[in-house]
mmCIF file of C-alpha atoms in Angstrom:
data_model
loop_
_atom_site.group_PDB
_atom_site.id
_atom_site.type_symbol
_atom_site.label_atom_id
_atom_site.label_comp_id
_atom_site.label_asym_id
_atom_site.label_seq_id
_atom_site.Cartn_x
_atom_site.Cartn_y
_atom_site.Cartn_z
ATOM 1 C CA MET A 30 -1.922 22.155 52.258
ATOM 2 C CA ASN A 31 -0.659 21.926 48.558
ATOM 3 C CA SER A 32 -2.689 20.803 45.704
ATOM 4 C CA PRO A 33 -1.822 17.951 44.197
ATOM 5 C CA LYS A 34 0.288 17.683 40.968
ATOM 6 C CA LYS A 35 -1.134 13.986 40.000
ATOM 7 C CA PRO A 36 -3.928 15.511 37.842
ATOM 8 C CA THR A 37 -2.047 18.431 36.509
ATOM 9 C CA ILE A 38 0.703 15.505 34.747
ATOM 10 C CA SER A 39 -2.233 13.737 33.646
ATOM 11 C CA ILE A 40 -3.676 16.154 31.404
ATOM 12 C CA ARG A 41 -0.231 16.830 30.631
ATOM 13 C CA LYS A 42 0.546 13.407 29.090
ATOM 14 C CA PHE A 43 -3.503 13.233 28.079
ATOM 15 C CA LEU A 44 -2.844 16.323 26.016
ATOM 16 C CA ASN A 45 0.558 15.400 24.435
ATOM 17 C CA GLY A 46 -1.418 11.839 23.368
ATOM 18 C CA GLN A 47 -3.900 13.492 21.661
ATOM 19 C CA LYS A 48 -1.558 15.121 19.886
ATOM 20 C CA SER A 49 0.321 12.671 18.679
ATOM 21 C CA LEU A 50 -2.669 11.180 18.073
ATOM 22 C CA LEU A 51 -3.529 14.019 15.669
ATOM 23 C CA LYS A 52 -0.092 14.008 14.205
ATOM 24 C CA ASN A 53 -0.545 10.347 13.680
ATOM 25 C CA TYR A 54 -4.138 10.401 11.867
ATOM 26 C CA ILE A 55 -2.596 14.284 9.634
ATOM 27 C CA LEU A 56 0.366 11.854 8.736
ATOM 28 C CA ILE A 57 -1.907 9.446 7.678
ATOM 29 C CA VAL A 58 -4.496 11.260 4.992
ATOM 30 C CA LEU A 59 -1.218 12.602 4.172
ATOM 31 C CA GLY A 60 0.077 9.001 3.098
ATOM 32 C CA SER A 61 -3.577 8.531 1.188
ATOM 33 C CA ALA A 62 -3.211 11.279 -0.632
ATOM 34 C CA ILE A 63 0.185 10.613 -1.985
ATOM 35 C CA LEU A 64 -0.753 6.810 -3.123
ATOM 36 C CA ALA A 65 -4.696 9.139 -4.461
ATOM 37 C CA PHE A 66 -1.857 10.687 -6.918
ATOM 38 C CA GLY A 67 0.113 8.081 -8.155
ATOM 39 C CA ILE A 68 -2.497 5.341 -9.396
ATOM 40 C CA TYR A 69 -4.895 7.674 -10.451
ATOM 41 C CA ASN A 70 -1.963 9.594 -12.847
ATOM 42 C CA VAL A 71 0.156 6.997 -13.261
ATOM 43 C CA HIS A 72 -1.165 3.176 -12.990
ATOM 44 C CA SER A 73 -4.908 3.461 -13.736
ATOM 45 C CA TYR A 74 -3.906 5.783 -17.061
ATOM 46 C CA VAL A 75 -0.615 3.564 -18.560
ATOM 47 C CA ASP A 76 -2.281 0.125 -17.609
ATOM 48 C CA ILE A 77 0.443 -0.917 -14.307
ATOM 49 C CA THR A 78 -0.998 -2.308 -12.136
ATOM 50 C CA GLU A 79 -0.293 -3.699 -8.171
ATOM 51 C CA GLY A 80 -1.347 -5.968 -6.096
ATOM 52 C CA GLY A 81 -2.966 -7.035 -3.203
ATOM 53 C CA ILE A 82 -6.647 -4.952 -3.439
ATOM 54 C CA LEU A 83 -4.884 -1.867 -5.301
ATOM 55 C CA GLY A 84 -4.238 -3.500 -7.447
ATOM 56 C CA LEU A 85 -7.837 -5.414 -7.978
ATOM 57 C CA SER A 86 -10.037 -2.019 -7.333
ATOM 58 C CA LEU A 87 -7.702 -1.147 -11.007
ATOM 59 C CA LEU A 88 -9.398 -4.668 -12.323
ATOM 60 C CA LEU A 89 -12.370 -4.558 -11.238
ATOM 61 C CA GLU A 90 -11.942 -0.736 -12.802
ATOM 62 C CA HIS A 91 -11.437 -2.047 -16.510
ATOM 63 C CA LEU A 92 -14.132 -5.057 -15.768
ATOM 64 C CA LEU A 93 -16.804 -4.632 -14.836
ATOM 65 C CA TYR A 94 -15.538 0.368 -14.741
ATOM 66 C CA ILE A 95 -16.208 0.309 -10.473
ATOM 67 C CA SER A 96 -13.888 3.768 -9.364
ATOM 68 C CA PRO A 97 -11.274 2.331 -7.572
ATOM 69 C CA ALA A 98 -12.275 4.518 -4.963
ATOM 70 C CA VAL A 99 -15.442 2.978 -3.983
ATOM 71 C CA SER A 100 -14.313 -0.959 -4.288
ATOM 72 C CA GLY A 101 -10.884 -0.075 -2.876
ATOM 73 C CA PHE A 102 -13.223 1.319 -0.183
ATOM 74 C CA VAL A 103 -16.361 -1.633 -0.063
ATOM 75 C CA ILE A 104 -13.219 -4.524 -0.161
ATOM 76 C CA SER A 105 -10.933 -3.249 2.334
ATOM 77 C CA LEU A 106 -13.618 -2.442 5.371
ATOM 78 C CA ALA A 107 -14.862 -5.579 4.685
ATOM 79 C CA CYS A 108 -11.464 -6.808 5.030
ATOM 80 C CA TYR A 109 -10.666 -5.061 8.469
ATOM 81 C CA LEU A 110 -14.060 -6.357 9.830
ATOM 82 C CA ILE A 111 -12.616 -9.676 8.763
ATOM 83 C CA GLY A 112 -9.303 -9.585 10.325
ATOM 84 C CA PHE A 113 -10.897 -6.788 12.915
ATOM 85 C CA ALA A 114 -9.749 -9.768 15.998
ATOM 86 C CA ALA A 115 -5.975 -10.242 14.281
ATOM 87 C CA VAL A 116 -5.246 -6.097 14.275
ATOM 88 C CA GLY A 117 -6.274 -5.080 17.013
ATOM 89 C CA LYS A 118 -8.801 -1.585 17.493
ATOM 90 C CA GLN A 119 -5.997 0.871 16.871
ATOM 91 C CA PHE A 120 -4.625 -0.689 13.715
ATOM 92 C CA VAL A 121 -8.468 -0.985 12.264
ATOM 93 C CA ALA A 122 -8.887 2.419 13.906
ATOM 94 C CA TYR A 123 -5.578 4.121 11.575
ATOM 95 C CA SER A 124 -6.939 1.840 8.556
ATOM 96 C CA VAL A 125 -10.108 2.909 7.936
ATOM 97 C CA VAL A 126 -9.410 6.278 7.966
ATOM 98 C CA ALA A 127 -6.161 5.596 5.358
ATOM 99 C CA SER A 128 -8.506 3.884 3.276
ATOM 100 C CA PHE A 129 -11.351 6.228 3.551
ATOM 101 C CA SER A 130 -9.241 9.321 2.392
ATOM 102 C CA TYR A 131 -7.794 6.923 -0.405
ATOM 103 C CA SER A 132 -11.342 6.555 -1.755
ATOM 104 C CA LEU A 133 -12.392 10.515 -1.103
ATOM 105 C CA PHE A 134 -8.640 12.043 -3.071
ATOM 106 C CA TYR A 135 -9.263 9.213 -5.432
ATOM 107 C CA GLY A 136 -12.672 10.388 -5.765
ATOM 108 C CA ILE A 137 -11.881 14.048 -6.630
ATOM 109 C CA LEU A 138 -8.976 13.330 -8.527
ATOM 110 C CA GLU A 139 -11.381 11.765 -11.069
ATOM 111 C CA PHE A 140 -13.489 15.326 -12.038
ATOM 112 C CA PHE A 141 -9.687 16.209 -13.270
ATOM 113 C CA PRO A 142 -7.669 15.653 -16.562
ATOM 114 C CA ARG A 143 -4.152 13.452 -15.782
ATOM 115 C CA ILE A 144 -1.465 15.348 -15.483
ATOM 116 C CA TRP A 145 1.398 13.289 -17.414
ATOM 117 C CA PRO A 146 -1.005 12.293 -20.756
ATOM 118 C CA GLU A 147 1.962 11.455 -22.417
ATOM 119 C CA LEU A 148 3.474 8.868 -19.461
ATOM 120 C CA TYR A 149 2.397 5.408 -21.444
ATOM 121 C CA LYS A 150 4.882 5.876 -23.950
ATOM 122 C CA TYR A 151 7.572 5.017 -20.805
ATOM 123 C CA PRO A 152 6.336 1.991 -19.024
ATOM 124 C CA ILE A 153 10.025 1.647 -16.991
ATOM 125 C CA LEU A 154 9.774 5.356 -15.907
ATOM 126 C CA SER A 155 5.713 4.487 -14.910
ATOM 127 C CA ALA A 156 6.697 1.818 -12.881
ATOM 128 C CA ILE A 157 9.529 3.561 -11.235
ATOM 129 C CA LEU A 158 7.421 6.137 -10.651
ATOM 130 C CA GLY A 159 4.300 4.725 -9.492
ATOM 131 C CA ALA A 160 6.395 2.609 -7.269
ATOM 132 C CA ILE A 161 7.613 5.665 -5.687
ATOM 133 C CA PHE A 162 4.414 6.807 -5.423
ATOM 134 C CA VAL A 163 2.446 3.609 -3.869
ATOM 135 C CA GLY A 164 5.291 2.864 -1.964
ATOM 136 C CA VAL A 165 5.822 6.545 -0.345
ATOM 137 C CA GLY A 166 2.150 6.490 0.775
ATOM 138 C CA VAL A 167 1.578 3.299 2.080
ATOM 139 C CA GLY A 168 4.696 3.561 3.313
ATOM 140 C CA ILE A 169 3.705 6.658 5.967
ATOM 141 C CA CYS A 170 0.162 5.079 6.692
ATOM 142 C CA MET A 171 1.872 1.626 7.800
ATOM 143 C CA ARG A 172 5.289 4.085 9.763
ATOM 144 C CA MET A 173 1.857 5.482 11.497
ATOM 145 C CA GLY A 174 0.175 1.880 11.827
ATOM 146 C CA GLY A 175 -2.020 2.032 9.538
ATOM 147 C CA ALA A 176 -2.329 0.557 6.376
ATOM 148 C CA PRO A 177 -5.368 1.953 3.095
ATOM 149 C CA SER A 178 -5.625 -1.229 1.982
ATOM 150 C CA GLY A 179 -6.866 -4.420 3.616
ATOM 151 C CA ASP A 180 -4.287 -6.521 2.315
ATOM 152 C CA ASP A 181 -2.312 -6.445 5.857
ATOM 153 C CA ALA A 182 -5.378 -7.365 7.855
ATOM 154 C CA ILE A 183 -5.817 -10.368 5.282
ATOM 155 C CA ALA A 184 -2.307 -11.675 6.199
ATOM 156 C CA LEU A 185 -2.650 -11.658 9.754
ATOM 157 C CA THR A 186 -5.733 -12.981 9.817
ATOM 158 C CA MET A 187 -4.208 -16.085 7.810
ATOM 159 C CA LYS A 188 -1.440 -16.104 9.447
ATOM 160 C CA HIS A 189 -3.564 -15.747 13.207
ATOM 161 C CA VAL A 190 -6.265 -18.904 12.145
ATOM 162 C CA PHE A 191 -3.879 -21.013 9.825
ATOM 163 C CA LYS A 192 -0.413 -19.805 10.536
ATOM 164 C CA THR A 193 0.716 -19.070 7.291
ATOM 165 C CA PRO A 194 3.304 -17.109 7.174
ATOM 166 C CA VAL A 195 2.144 -13.234 6.316
ATOM 167 C CA ALA A 196 5.100 -12.974 3.110
ATOM 168 C CA VAL A 197 3.581 -16.380 2.027
ATOM 169 C CA THR A 198 0.020 -14.557 1.829
ATOM 170 C CA TYR A 199 0.783 -11.231 0.590
ATOM 171 C CA PHE A 200 3.064 -13.103 -2.333
ATOM 172 C CA VAL A 201 -0.366 -15.353 -2.983
ATOM 173 C CA MET A 202 -2.921 -12.216 -3.304
ATOM 174 C CA ASP A 203 -0.146 -10.123 -5.583
ATOM 175 C CA ALA A 204 0.851 -13.090 -7.726
ATOM 176 C CA VAL A 205 -3.594 -14.358 -8.136
ATOM 177 C CA ILE A 206 -4.097 -10.389 -8.749
ATOM 178 C CA LEU A 207 -1.260 -10.139 -11.134
ATOM 179 C CA ILE A 208 -2.697 -13.447 -13.472
ATOM 180 C CA ALA A 209 -5.962 -12.513 -13.204
ATOM 181 C CA SER A 210 -4.995 -9.038 -14.912
ATOM 182 C CA LEU A 211 -3.400 -10.806 -17.881
ATOM 183 C CA CYS A 212 -7.298 -10.163 -18.946
ATOM 184 C CA TYR A 213 -6.380 -6.154 -20.030
ATOM 185 C CA ILE A 214 -2.909 -6.150 -19.121
ATOM 186 C CA PRO A 215 -0.002 -7.152 -22.456
ATOM 187 C CA LEU A 216 2.088 -9.068 -20.551
ATOM 188 C CA ASP A 217 5.409 -6.979 -21.285
ATOM 189 C CA GLN A 218 2.789 -4.418 -19.212
ATOM 190 C CA ILE A 219 3.008 -7.039 -16.268
ATOM 191 C CA ILE A 220 6.315 -7.360 -16.617
ATOM 192 C CA PHE A 221 6.757 -3.647 -15.485
ATOM 193 C CA SER A 222 3.828 -4.322 -12.373
ATOM 194 C CA LEU A 223 5.951 -6.877 -10.814
ATOM 195 C CA VAL A 224 8.820 -4.456 -11.194
ATOM 196 C CA SER A 225 6.767 -1.252 -9.639
ATOM 197 C CA VAL A 226 5.509 -4.229 -6.452
ATOM 198 C CA ILE A 227 8.465 -5.506 -6.410
ATOM 199 C CA LEU A 228 10.215 -1.550 -6.242
ATOM 200 C CA SER A 229 6.905 -0.356 -4.150
ATOM 201 C CA GLY A 230 7.768 -3.538 -0.930
ATOM 202 C CA GLN A 231 11.480 -2.639 -1.426
ATOM 203 C CA ILE A 232 11.054 1.379 -0.793
ATOM 204 C CA VAL A 233 7.404 0.469 2.346
ATOM 205 C CA GLY A 234 9.909 -1.623 3.745
ATOM 206 C CA LEU A 235 12.631 0.823 3.755
ATOM 207 C CA LEU A 236 10.764 3.900 5.567
ATOM 208 C CA GLN A 237 9.399 0.689 8.221
ATOM 209 C CA ILE A 238 13.471 0.112 9.071
ATOM 210 C CA ARG A 239 13.521 4.152 9.209
ATOM 211 C CA LYS A 240 11.130 4.261 12.158
ATOM 212 C CA LYS A 241 13.075 1.372 14.353
#
């Protein structure tokens, strides 16, 4: 009597699923590393900010001297806990890994000097370069189903609880952070920051379209 083949098929599916899961986590860590590299070497150095939690962590760095490696992870973790019901267990799992990886890489980079010490002389180049790092880094993480900051959890929670459109929540969060950042960033730099925010958002969106 031949032995049943179903267990073999199930094991194969399980192993394939584990390989896919491992691949997703590896890419999320890679995306977080790219993001940390850009935020540390561009945004934090030349006073070009981002919206949302990333921008808030840079604001806290300048006002309270708290490293984004610490504030970013703590704030994002709080957002994931608040929005757990809205975003789901898998998203939270991926996002916690992304946020922790970002904080870890940023903390490591703080032991090294910036690699482009003259970059502050070229604000438009800084805005474009920073947007590329943020867009690609965040885009990779979101493509895999997670996010390195808690913006998405807040946006989805607002939609779930108050029926607020996600785009409106993103806009309000970005606008509040950009306006608050005027306390340490000159107005002309805020304009470059706005360019960076818009461009990075387009890159993130492009990566999601390519996934489909």
